[in-house]
Coordinates of C-alpha atoms in Angstrom, one line a residue:
M1 CA 39.9 40.3 52.9
V2 CA 41.8 42.1 49.0
A3 CA 38.4 43.0 49.0
D4 CA 39.4 44.8 52.7
R5 CA 42.1 46.0 52.2
Q6 CA 41.6 48.2 48.9
R7 CA 38.5 49.6 51.1
G8 CA 40.8 50.8 53.5
G9 CA 43.3 51.8 51.0
G10 CA 41.4 53.5 49.3
G11 CA 40.1 55.9 52.0
S12 CA 42.9 57.2 53.5
G13 CA 43.7 60.2 51.1
P14 CA 41.6 63.4 52.3
G15 CA 38.6 63.7 49.3
G16 CA 38.7 60.0 48.8
P17 CA 35.4 57.4 49.5
A18 CA 36.1 57.0 53.5
D19 CA 35.0 61.4 53.4
D20 CA 31.8 60.4 51.8
R21 CA 30.9 58.2 54.6
A22 CA 32.7 59.9 57.3
G23 CA 28.5 60.2 58.7
D24 CA 27.3 57.1 58.0
P25 CA 25.9 55.1 60.6
A26 CA 25.3 51.9 58.7
E27 CA 28.6 52.5 57.7
D28 CA 30.2 52.3 61.1
R29 CA 28.1 49.0 61.8
K30 CA 30.8 48.0 59.5
P31 CA 33.0 45.0 61.2
Q32 CA 36.7 46.2 60.5
S33 CA 40.0 44.7 59.1
D34 CA 42.8 42.6 61.4
E35 CA 44.6 45.4 60.1
A36 CA 43.1 47.7 63.0
R37 CA 41.8 45.6 65.5
S38 CA 44.1 45.0 68.6
A39 CA 44.6 41.6 70.5
F40 CA 44.3 43.2 73.7
T41 CA 40.8 44.7 72.4
P42 CA 37.7 42.9 73.5
P43 CA 35.4 41.4 69.7
L44 CA 32.8 43.5 69.0
G45 CA 29.2 43.1 71.8
V46 CA 31.7 42.1 74.9
P47 CA 31.9 45.4 77.5
L48 CA 34.8 46.6 79.3
P49 CA 35.2 45.3 82.7
P50 CA 35.6 47.4 85.1
V51 CA 38.7 49.8 86.3
P52 CA 39.6 48.0 89.9
E53 CA 39.7 51.4 92.1
D54 CA 42.5 50.2 93.7
E55 CA 44.9 49.8 90.9
H56 CA 47.8 51.5 90.6
P57 CA 50.7 51.1 88.3
T58 CA 53.5 51.5 89.6
S59 CA 57.1 50.9 88.2
E60 CA 60.4 47.7 89.0
F61 CA 62.3 50.9 89.7
A62 CA 59.9 52.4 92.2
L63 CA 60.0 52.3 96.1
P64 CA 58.1 50.1 98.1
E65 CA 56.0 51.9 100.6
G66 CA 57.6 52.2 104.2
V67 CA 60.7 52.8 102.2
A68 CA 62.3 56.1 102.8
P69 CA 64.4 57.1 100.0
E70 CA 68.4 57.6 100.1
P71 CA 70.1 60.8 101.5
G72 CA 71.2 62.3 98.0
I73 CA 74.9 62.5 96.9
E74 CA 76.9 65.1 97.8
P75 CA 79.2 65.8 95.0
E76 CA 82.6 65.3 95.2
G77 CA 85.7 67.8 96.8
S78 CA 88.4 68.8 94.3
A79 CA 91.7 70.0 95.3
F80 CA 91.1 72.8 93.5
T81 CA 88.6 73.9 95.8
R82 CA 88.9 77.3 98.0
P83 CA 89.5 75.9 101.1
G84 CA 86.1 77.3 103.8
A85 CA 84.3 77.3 101.2
G86 CA 81.3 74.2 100.6
P87 CA 80.7 73.1 96.7
A88 CA 78.6 75.8 94.9
A89 CA 81.2 77.8 96.3
S90 CA 84.2 75.8 94.7
F91 CA 85.0 77.0 90.9
P92 CA 85.2 74.5 89.2
A93 CA 87.5 73.9 86.4
F94 CA 84.6 73.4 83.1
T95 CA 82.1 76.3 82.6
P96 CA 78.9 75.5 84.9
P97 CA 75.9 74.5 83.9
H98 CA 74.7 78.0 85.3
G99 CA 77.0 80.0 84.1
I100 CA 80.0 81.6 85.4
P101 CA 79.0 83.6 88.7
K102 CA 79.0 86.7 88.0
V103 CA 82.6 88.5 90.2
S104 CA 81.5 92.5 90.8
L105 CA 84.9 94.8 90.1
I106 CA 83.8 97.6 90.5
K107 CA 85.0 101.1 90.6
E108 CA 84.4 102.0 94.6
E109 CA 85.2 98.4 95.5
A110 CA 89.5 99.5 95.2
P111 CA 91.9 101.2 92.5
W112 CA 91.8 100.2 88.7
Q113 CA 95.3 98.8 89.3
D114 CA 94.6 96.1 91.5
R115 CA 91.0 95.5 89.4
M116 CA 92.3 95.6 86.4
R117 CA 95.4 93.6 87.6
T118 CA 92.9 90.6 88.9
M119 CA 91.7 90.5 85.4
L120 CA 94.4 90.6 83.4
R121 CA 95.8 86.5 86.0
M122 CA 92.1 85.1 84.9
P123 CA 91.3 83.8 81.8
L124 CA 89.4 86.1 79.0
A125 CA 86.2 83.4 78.5
E126 CA 85.6 84.6 82.6
R127 CA 86.2 88.3 82.9
P128 CA 83.1 90.2 83.4
V129 CA 81.6 92.6 81.3
P130 CA 82.2 96.0 81.4
D131 CA 80.1 97.7 83.4
R132 CA 79.6 100.8 81.3
P133 CA 78.2 101.2 77.7
A134 CA 80.9 101.6 75.5
R135 CA 80.9 105.5 74.3
Q136 CA 80.1 104.6 70.3
E137 CA 77.5 106.8 70.2
E138 CA 79.4 110.1 70.4
E139 CA 81.8 108.6 67.8
A140 CA 81.9 109.4 63.7
G141 CA 82.6 105.8 63.1
P142 CA 83.9 102.8 64.2
A143 CA 85.2 103.7 68.2
V144 CA 87.4 99.6 68.8
P145 CA 89.5 101.6 66.3
R146 CA 90.3 104.6 68.1
V147 CA 89.9 102.9 71.5
L148 CA 92.9 100.9 70.5
D149 CA 95.5 103.2 68.9
L150 CA 94.7 105.0 72.6
T151 CA 94.7 101.9 75.0
L152 CA 98.4 101.3 72.9
R153 CA 99.4 106.1 73.0
I154 CA 99.1 105.2 76.9
G155 CA 100.9 102.5 77.5
E156 CA 104.0 103.4 75.4
L157 CA 104.7 106.5 77.9
L158 CA 104.6 103.8 80.3
L159 CA 106.9 101.4 78.7
A160 CA 109.3 104.5 78.3
G161 CA 109.2 105.8 80.9
G162 CA 110.1 102.7 82.5
E163 CA 107.3 101.2 84.5
G164 CA 107.7 96.5 84.6
A165 CA 105.5 94.3 81.7
E166 CA 103.4 93.8 83.7
D167 CA 101.7 96.9 84.9
V168 CA 101.4 98.3 81.3
E169 CA 99.7 95.2 80.6
T170 CA 97.1 95.9 83.8
A171 CA 97.4 99.9 82.4
M172 CA 96.4 99.3 79.3
L173 CA 93.7 97.0 79.8
G174 CA 91.7 99.3 82.4
V175 CA 91.5 102.0 79.5
A176 CA 90.1 99.2 77.0
H177 CA 88.5 98.1 79.5
A178 CA 86.8 101.2 80.5
Y179 CA 85.4 102.4 76.8
G180 CA 83.9 99.3 77.2
L181 CA 85.8 96.0 75.0
G182 CA 85.3 93.7 77.5
R183 CA 87.7 90.8 75.2
C184 CA 90.3 92.9 74.8
E185 CA 93.7 91.4 75.0
P186 CA 97.2 93.5 76.2
T187 CA 101.0 92.6 75.4
V188 CA 103.8 93.8 76.1
T189 CA 107.6 93.5 75.3
F190 CA 110.2 95.5 75.5
T191 CA 109.4 97.3 73.1
L192 CA 106.5 96.4 71.2
L193 CA 103.1 96.8 72.2
T194 CA 100.2 95.0 71.3
V195 CA 96.5 95.2 71.8
S196 CA 93.5 92.5 70.6
Y197 CA 90.1 92.5 70.8
Q198 CA 87.2 90.5 69.5
A199 CA 84.0 91.7 70.1
S200 CA 82.6 87.9 70.4
L201 CA 83.7 84.2 68.4
V202 CA 82.2 84.4 64.9
D203 CA 84.1 88.2 64.9
D204 CA 87.1 88.9 63.3
P205 CA 89.7 89.6 65.9
V206 CA 90.7 93.4 65.8
T207 CA 94.7 93.5 66.3
A208 CA 97.5 96.6 66.4
H209 CA 100.7 97.4 67.1
R210 CA 103.2 100.3 67.9
T211 CA 107.0 100.0 68.6
V212 CA 108.4 102.3 71.5
R213 CA 111.2 103.5 69.6
R214 CA 113.3 106.1 72.3
R215 CA 112.3 105.5 75.6
G216 CA 113.0 108.6 78.2
T217 CA 113.1 109.2 82.4
D218 CA 110.0 111.9 84.2
Y219 CA 108.4 110.3 86.6
T220 CA 106.6 113.7 85.4
R221 CA 104.7 112.7 82.4
L222 CA 104.5 109.1 84.2
N223 CA 102.4 110.5 87.6
A224 CA 100.2 112.7 84.7
V225 CA 99.6 109.5 82.4
Y226 CA 97.6 107.3 85.7
R227 CA 96.7 110.0 86.9
L228 CA 94.9 110.4 82.8
I229 CA 94.0 106.2 83.0
H230 CA 92.2 107.0 86.8
D231 CA 89.8 109.9 85.3
I232 CA 88.6 107.9 82.4
A233 CA 88.5 104.7 84.5
S234 CA 86.2 106.6 87.6
Q235 CA 85.2 109.9 86.0
G236 CA 84.7 108.5 82.4
L237 CA 86.0 110.1 80.6
T238 CA 85.1 110.4 76.5
L239 CA 88.1 109.1 72.9
E240 CA 87.8 113.4 72.4
E241 CA 88.2 114.5 76.4
A242 CA 91.2 111.0 76.5
Y243 CA 92.4 112.1 73.4
G244 CA 92.8 115.9 74.5
R245 CA 94.4 115.4 77.7
L246 CA 96.6 112.5 76.9
A247 CA 98.2 115.8 73.4
E248 CA 99.0 118.2 76.4
I249 CA 100.7 115.2 78.3
R250 CA 103.3 115.0 75.6
R251 CA 103.5 118.4 74.9
N252 CA 104.2 119.6 78.9
R253 CA 108.0 120.1 78.7
H254 CA 110.0 118.5 82.0
P255 CA 109.9 120.2 85.4
Y256 CA 114.0 120.7 85.9
P257 CA 116.1 123.1 82.7
G258 CA 119.1 120.6 81.4
W259 CA 121.6 122.9 83.6
A260 CA 119.4 122.1 87.5
L261 CA 120.0 118.3 86.3
T262 CA 123.6 118.5 86.2
L263 CA 123.8 119.9 89.3
A264 CA 121.7 117.6 90.7
S265 CA 124.7 115.3 89.6
G266 CA 127.4 116.5 90.9
L267 CA 125.8 116.8 94.4
L268 CA 124.3 112.1 93.9
A269 CA 127.8 111.4 93.3
G270 CA 128.9 113.6 96.6
A271 CA 126.5 112.2 98.7
A272 CA 127.6 109.1 97.9
S273 CA 130.5 110.2 98.4
M274 CA 129.9 111.4 101.5
L275 CA 128.4 108.5 102.5
V276 CA 131.3 106.1 102.0
G277 CA 133.9 108.0 104.1
G278 CA 134.3 110.9 101.7
G279 CA 135.1 114.7 103.6
P280 CA 134.6 117.7 102.7
V281 CA 137.2 118.1 99.6
V282 CA 136.5 114.5 98.1
F283 CA 132.7 115.7 97.6
L284 CA 133.3 118.8 95.8
A285 CA 135.6 116.2 94.2
A286 CA 133.2 114.2 93.4
A287 CA 130.9 116.8 92.3
V288 CA 133.1 117.9 89.8
G289 CA 134.1 115.4 88.3
A290 CA 130.3 114.0 88.1
M291 CA 129.2 117.6 86.5
L292 CA 131.8 116.7 84.0
G293 CA 131.4 114.1 82.9
D294 CA 127.0 114.8 83.3
R295 CA 128.2 117.8 80.5
L296 CA 130.4 114.6 78.3
A297 CA 127.7 112.3 78.4
W298 CA 125.0 115.0 77.2
L299 CA 127.4 116.2 74.3
A300 CA 127.8 112.7 72.7
A301 CA 124.0 112.1 73.1
G302 CA 123.7 115.3 70.6
R303 CA 126.4 114.1 68.6
G304 CA 124.5 110.8 67.8
L305 CA 126.1 107.9 69.6
P306 CA 124.7 105.4 71.4
E307 CA 123.5 105.1 75.2
F308 CA 126.4 102.7 75.6
Y309 CA 129.4 105.4 74.2
Q310 CA 127.7 108.2 76.8
F311 CA 127.8 106.2 79.3
V312 CA 131.5 105.2 78.4
A313 CA 131.6 109.8 78.0
A314 CA 130.1 110.0 81.9
A315 CA 132.6 107.8 83.4
L316 CA 135.8 109.0 82.3
P317 CA 135.8 112.3 84.2
P318 CA 134.9 111.0 87.5
A319 CA 138.0 107.8 87.9
A320 CA 140.2 110.8 86.8
M321 CA 139.5 113.1 89.2
G322 CA 139.7 110.0 91.4
V323 CA 143.3 109.2 90.0
A324 CA 144.1 112.5 90.5
L325 CA 143.4 113.6 92.6
S326 CA 145.2 110.3 94.8
A327 CA 149.0 111.1 92.5
S328 CA 148.3 114.4 94.4
R329 CA 147.6 114.0 98.0
P330 CA 147.6 110.4 98.9
D331 CA 146.3 111.6 103.0
I332 CA 142.4 112.4 101.7
Q333 CA 140.0 109.6 100.9
A334 CA 140.1 109.7 97.1
S335 CA 139.5 105.9 96.3
A336 CA 135.4 107.5 97.3
V337 CA 135.4 110.1 94.3
I338 CA 135.2 107.1 91.9
T339 CA 132.4 105.8 94.1
G340 CA 130.6 108.5 93.7
G341 CA 130.8 108.4 90.5
L342 CA 130.0 104.8 90.3
F343 CA 126.9 105.6 92.1
A344 CA 125.8 107.8 89.9
L345 CA 125.8 106.3 86.9
I346 CA 124.3 102.7 88.1
P347 CA 121.4 101.9 86.0
G348 CA 119.7 100.8 89.2
R349 CA 116.0 101.6 87.8
A350 CA 116.7 99.5 84.8
L351 CA 118.1 96.7 87.0
V352 CA 114.5 97.3 89.4
A353 CA 112.2 97.1 86.4
G354 CA 114.6 93.0 84.4
V355 CA 114.7 91.8 87.6
Q356 CA 110.4 92.6 88.8
D357 CA 109.9 91.3 84.9
G358 CA 111.4 88.3 85.3
L359 CA 108.6 88.3 89.2
T360 CA 106.1 88.3 87.4
G361 CA 107.0 86.3 84.7
F362 CA 107.6 88.0 81.5
Y363 CA 110.8 86.4 80.8
I364 CA 111.6 87.8 77.1
T365 CA 111.1 91.4 78.6
A366 CA 113.7 90.4 81.3
A367 CA 116.5 89.1 79.4
A368 CA 115.7 92.4 77.9
R369 CA 115.7 95.1 80.3
L370 CA 118.4 92.7 81.7
L371 CA 120.3 92.4 78.7
E372 CA 120.6 96.6 78.6
V373 CA 121.5 96.5 82.1
G374 CA 125.1 94.5 81.1
Y375 CA 126.0 97.2 78.3
L376 CA 125.4 100.3 80.2
I377 CA 128.2 98.4 82.6
V378 CA 130.4 97.1 80.8
G379 CA 130.9 100.5 79.4
I380 CA 130.7 102.4 83.0
V381 CA 133.8 99.0 83.5
C382 CA 135.6 100.4 79.8
G383 CA 135.1 104.0 80.6
V384 CA 136.9 103.4 84.1
L385 CA 139.1 100.5 83.4
V386 CA 141.2 103.1 81.2
V387 CA 142.1 105.6 84.0
L388 CA 142.5 103.0 86.0
Y389 CA 144.7 101.9 83.8
G390 CA 146.9 104.6 83.1
G391 CA 147.0 106.3 87.3
V392 CA 147.5 102.6 87.8
H393 CA 150.7 101.5 85.8
I394 CA 151.6 104.9 83.9
G395 CA 151.2 107.2 86.7
G396 CA 151.7 105.7 89.5
G397 CA 149.0 106.2 91.5
T398 CA 148.9 105.3 95.1
L399 CA 144.9 103.4 95.1
N400 CA 145.3 99.9 96.2
P401 CA 141.7 98.3 97.3
E402 CA 142.4 97.8 101.2
A403 CA 142.9 101.3 101.8
A404 CA 140.2 102.6 99.3
L405 CA 137.4 102.8 101.8
Q406 CA 138.3 103.6 105.8
H407 CA 134.9 102.3 107.4
R408 CA 133.8 104.7 109.4
E409 CA 130.0 104.9 111.3
R410 CA 129.2 108.7 111.3
P411 CA 125.1 107.7 112.0
V412 CA 124.3 111.3 111.0
I413 CA 126.7 112.9 108.7
Q414 CA 125.7 109.4 106.8
I415 CA 122.2 110.0 107.0
I416 CA 122.5 113.6 106.2
A417 CA 123.7 112.3 102.8
A418 CA 122.1 109.3 102.4
M419 CA 118.8 112.0 101.7
L420 CA 120.5 114.2 99.9
L421 CA 121.4 111.0 97.3
A422 CA 117.3 110.6 97.5
F423 CA 116.7 114.2 96.7
A424 CA 119.1 114.3 93.6
F425 CA 118.2 110.7 92.7
A426 CA 114.7 112.2 92.6
V427 CA 116.2 115.8 91.1
L428 CA 117.6 113.6 88.0
L429 CA 114.4 111.7 87.0
Q430 CA 112.2 114.8 86.8
Q431 CA 109.9 113.7 89.6
E432 CA 106.6 116.1 91.1
R433 CA 107.8 118.2 93.3
H434 CA 105.9 117.4 96.0
T435 CA 106.6 113.8 95.8
V436 CA 110.5 114.6 96.7
W437 CA 110.3 115.1 99.8
V438 CA 109.0 111.7 100.9
T439 CA 110.9 109.9 98.4
T440 CA 114.1 112.0 100.3
L441 CA 112.6 110.2 103.4
N442 CA 112.3 107.2 102.7
G443 CA 115.9 107.1 101.2
G444 CA 117.1 107.6 104.7
V445 CA 114.1 105.2 105.9
A446 CA 116.0 102.2 104.7
W447 CA 119.4 103.5 105.2
V448 CA 119.0 103.5 108.7
I449 CA 117.6 100.3 108.1
Y450 CA 120.0 99.0 106.4
A451 CA 122.3 100.9 109.0
A452 CA 121.0 99.6 112.1
L453 CA 121.3 96.1 110.6
A454 CA 124.8 96.1 108.8
D455 CA 126.7 98.4 111.2
T456 CA 124.7 97.9 114.0
M457 CA 123.7 94.5 114.3
R458 CA 126.1 92.6 112.5
A459 CA 124.2 91.5 109.6
D460 CA 126.1 90.3 106.3
P461 CA 125.1 93.6 103.7
V462 CA 122.9 91.3 101.5
P463 CA 120.1 90.0 103.3
A464 CA 120.2 93.6 105.0
T465 CA 119.9 95.1 100.9
A466 CA 116.9 93.1 100.5
V467 CA 115.3 93.9 104.1
A468 CA 115.7 98.4 103.5
A469 CA 115.2 97.5 100.0
G470 CA 111.8 95.4 101.5
L471 CA 110.7 98.8 103.6
V472 CA 110.9 100.8 100.6
G473 CA 109.0 99.2 98.4
L474 CA 106.8 98.8 101.1
F475 CA 106.4 102.5 102.0
G476 CA 106.4 103.2 98.2
Q477 CA 103.5 100.8 96.9
L478 CA 101.5 102.2 100.0
L479 CA 101.7 105.7 98.9
A480 CA 100.8 104.4 95.5
R481 CA 97.6 103.5 95.4
Y482 CA 97.1 106.1 98.4
R483 CA 97.5 108.6 95.3
H484 CA 96.2 106.8 92.8
A485 CA 99.7 107.0 91.5
S486 CA 102.6 104.9 90.3
A487 CA 105.1 103.9 92.4
L488 CA 108.2 104.3 90.5
P489 CA 108.7 107.4 91.6
Y490 CA 108.7 106.9 95.4
I491 CA 110.5 103.4 95.0
T492 CA 113.4 104.0 92.3
A493 CA 115.2 107.8 93.8
A494 CA 115.2 105.9 97.9
I495 CA 117.5 102.7 96.5
G496 CA 119.3 105.0 95.6
P497 CA 121.6 105.2 98.4
L498 CA 121.8 101.7 98.7
L499 CA 123.3 101.5 95.6
P500 CA 126.4 98.7 95.3
G501 CA 128.8 101.5 94.1
S502 CA 131.9 100.7 96.1
A503 CA 131.4 97.0 95.1
V504 CA 131.4 98.1 91.9
Y505 CA 134.7 99.8 92.8
F506 CA 136.7 97.2 94.2
A507 CA 135.9 94.6 91.8
L508 CA 137.7 97.1 88.6
L509 CA 140.3 98.5 91.0
N510 CA 141.1 94.8 91.1
F511 CA 140.4 94.6 87.7
A512 CA 143.1 97.3 86.5
K513 CA 145.8 96.0 89.3
N514 CA 145.2 91.8 86.6
E515 CA 143.9 90.7 90.6
L516 CA 141.7 88.8 89.0
N517 CA 140.4 86.7 91.5
T518 CA 139.0 88.7 93.6
G519 CA 138.0 90.9 91.1
I520 CA 135.4 88.5 90.3
S521 CA 134.7 87.3 94.7
S522 CA 134.1 92.3 94.2
L523 CA 131.9 91.0 91.2
T524 CA 129.8 88.8 92.8
K525 CA 129.0 90.4 95.1
A526 CA 127.9 93.5 94.0
A527 CA 125.8 91.4 91.3
A528 CA 123.8 89.5 94.5
L529 CA 123.5 94.2 96.4
A530 CA 121.9 94.3 93.2
L531 CA 119.6 91.2 93.3
A532 CA 119.1 92.0 96.4
I533 CA 118.0 95.2 96.1
A534 CA 115.8 94.1 92.7
I535 CA 113.3 91.4 94.8
G536 CA 113.4 93.4 97.7
V537 CA 111.5 96.1 96.4
N538 CA 109.4 93.5 94.6
L539 CA 108.6 91.3 97.8
G540 CA 108.2 94.5 99.3
S541 CA 104.8 95.3 96.3
E542 CA 103.2 92.5 96.6
M543 CA 103.7 92.6 101.0
A544 CA 101.7 95.7 100.0
R545 CA 98.7 94.8 98.2
L546 CA 98.3 91.8 100.4
F547 CA 97.0 94.5 102.7
L548 CA 94.4 95.9 100.5
K549 CA 91.7 94.6 100.2
V550 CA 90.7 91.9 97.3
P551 CA 88.0 92.7 94.8
G552 CA 85.3 91.0 94.4
E553 CA 84.3 87.8 95.7
G554 CA 86.1 84.7 94.9
A555 CA 88.1 87.0 92.4
G556 CA 92.2 86.5 94.3
R557 CA 95.3 87.5 92.0
R558 CA 95.7 84.6 90.3
A559 CA 99.3 83.6 89.4
A560 CA 100.8 81.1 87.0
K561 CA 101.2 78.0 88.3
R562 CA 104.0 76.3 87.4
T563 CA 105.5 73.1 86.4
R564 CA 107.1 70.8 89.9
G565 CA 110.1 69.1 88.5
F566 CA 108.3 67.3 85.6

């Protein structure tokens, strides 16, 4: 036995004795060792039994013949499955085994604003890849830093012009996506813009940021930036062409000179005074007071004073004009002069933007914008209260809240005054000339709706204001999508006739007369009207998007999921 094992082990390796005996038939007839045999192998000389023809190997798990298999079990549904769709069309919580379904977001389906807003609300891993490759062959050096720099510069102009945080992020994502940066994340706060790009999970991210130091109002420049983004997304501009267009936009001067802006502020205050019941003398007094306040604010700005003191300076002349007119001619409705000046100073643009940011989930930016609005209103209050206190307690003025503004239903005069107010507001916002007349008509429609609800139907002013502002937002958003432009030029000036100037004046006058309860009640009403304007504008804009085609199949515009009490 030991000898057999030694012979078997010695022939196991290559080149051993077994290789020399491979072709020897005598060696093949020798009996093998016990290790080479099996208990199921027949002995030598015994033939193998024949295999039956009808033998088929089976398994204990196989179904017997004649038994039909059970139907396949369909996968269970999910609460997150899209209604009306089968299991194959549902959106699983995890990545499916065959990959994420392709989402088509080509430019022919919807404007770039809706396509990018849809992508902005998608998780980063589910966003579709860019339709065009990155334009790196024409650039000297890496294109990613230059694309990020262009994205930040465009976002800076939009944020400085008063756009909402979500719209700025949408524009930044559109620029980056057009140049092939698919895994890009823009972030916008009140004064800081950040964009980060990571080519893959194993590459280091590239992050850049930019701070907005100055903010100005120029809707002509805002529309030019939107046209640039549209050309980048649809026509495929190169980086050099986009930089050239951006530099040209920055060099462009404002469309209206300084004296035109001063006249527009006077026209706005005069139209607002007629809107609340003033006559020709009140119109002239309000216009003169507003123009003096505008020049005084320009002087304060030229001296480098902060914006808070500029509003204090701008509020002094209209209030002084109203107190002087009331002391000299008590029969004239002098309180409308101060109300008209307040219409020209209330920061409606920043208020609407702040509430819009809060409704869309940008709470840090919304808090900062609303805090800015609060500071500016406090500046207006300080300027007006100083004059009113002197007029009521020192000069013996006859101003009183009860006889301050006489409500008169003058439909034709009020509609004309509302349209003049919207026209002047549009000029102050530096809008393009072909958008001024559209904004003027939109402002007139807003006042007609408000007057029909508040005066004719005797509805509460707060819901009437919300409905009128909602129609303004709806029309403005539809016009903006038709022209591939920003919605602010069609909305901001049109809400001018709805601003709560008279409620703010009543609050300030009661504070000056030391009637705090009545003043707080009027101030609360003014805040409710301002909030109704902002919510109505945002709701109208969202309703406008409901009428537009959703880009891509199954790529709905997702909203953030909020907690429900836990």
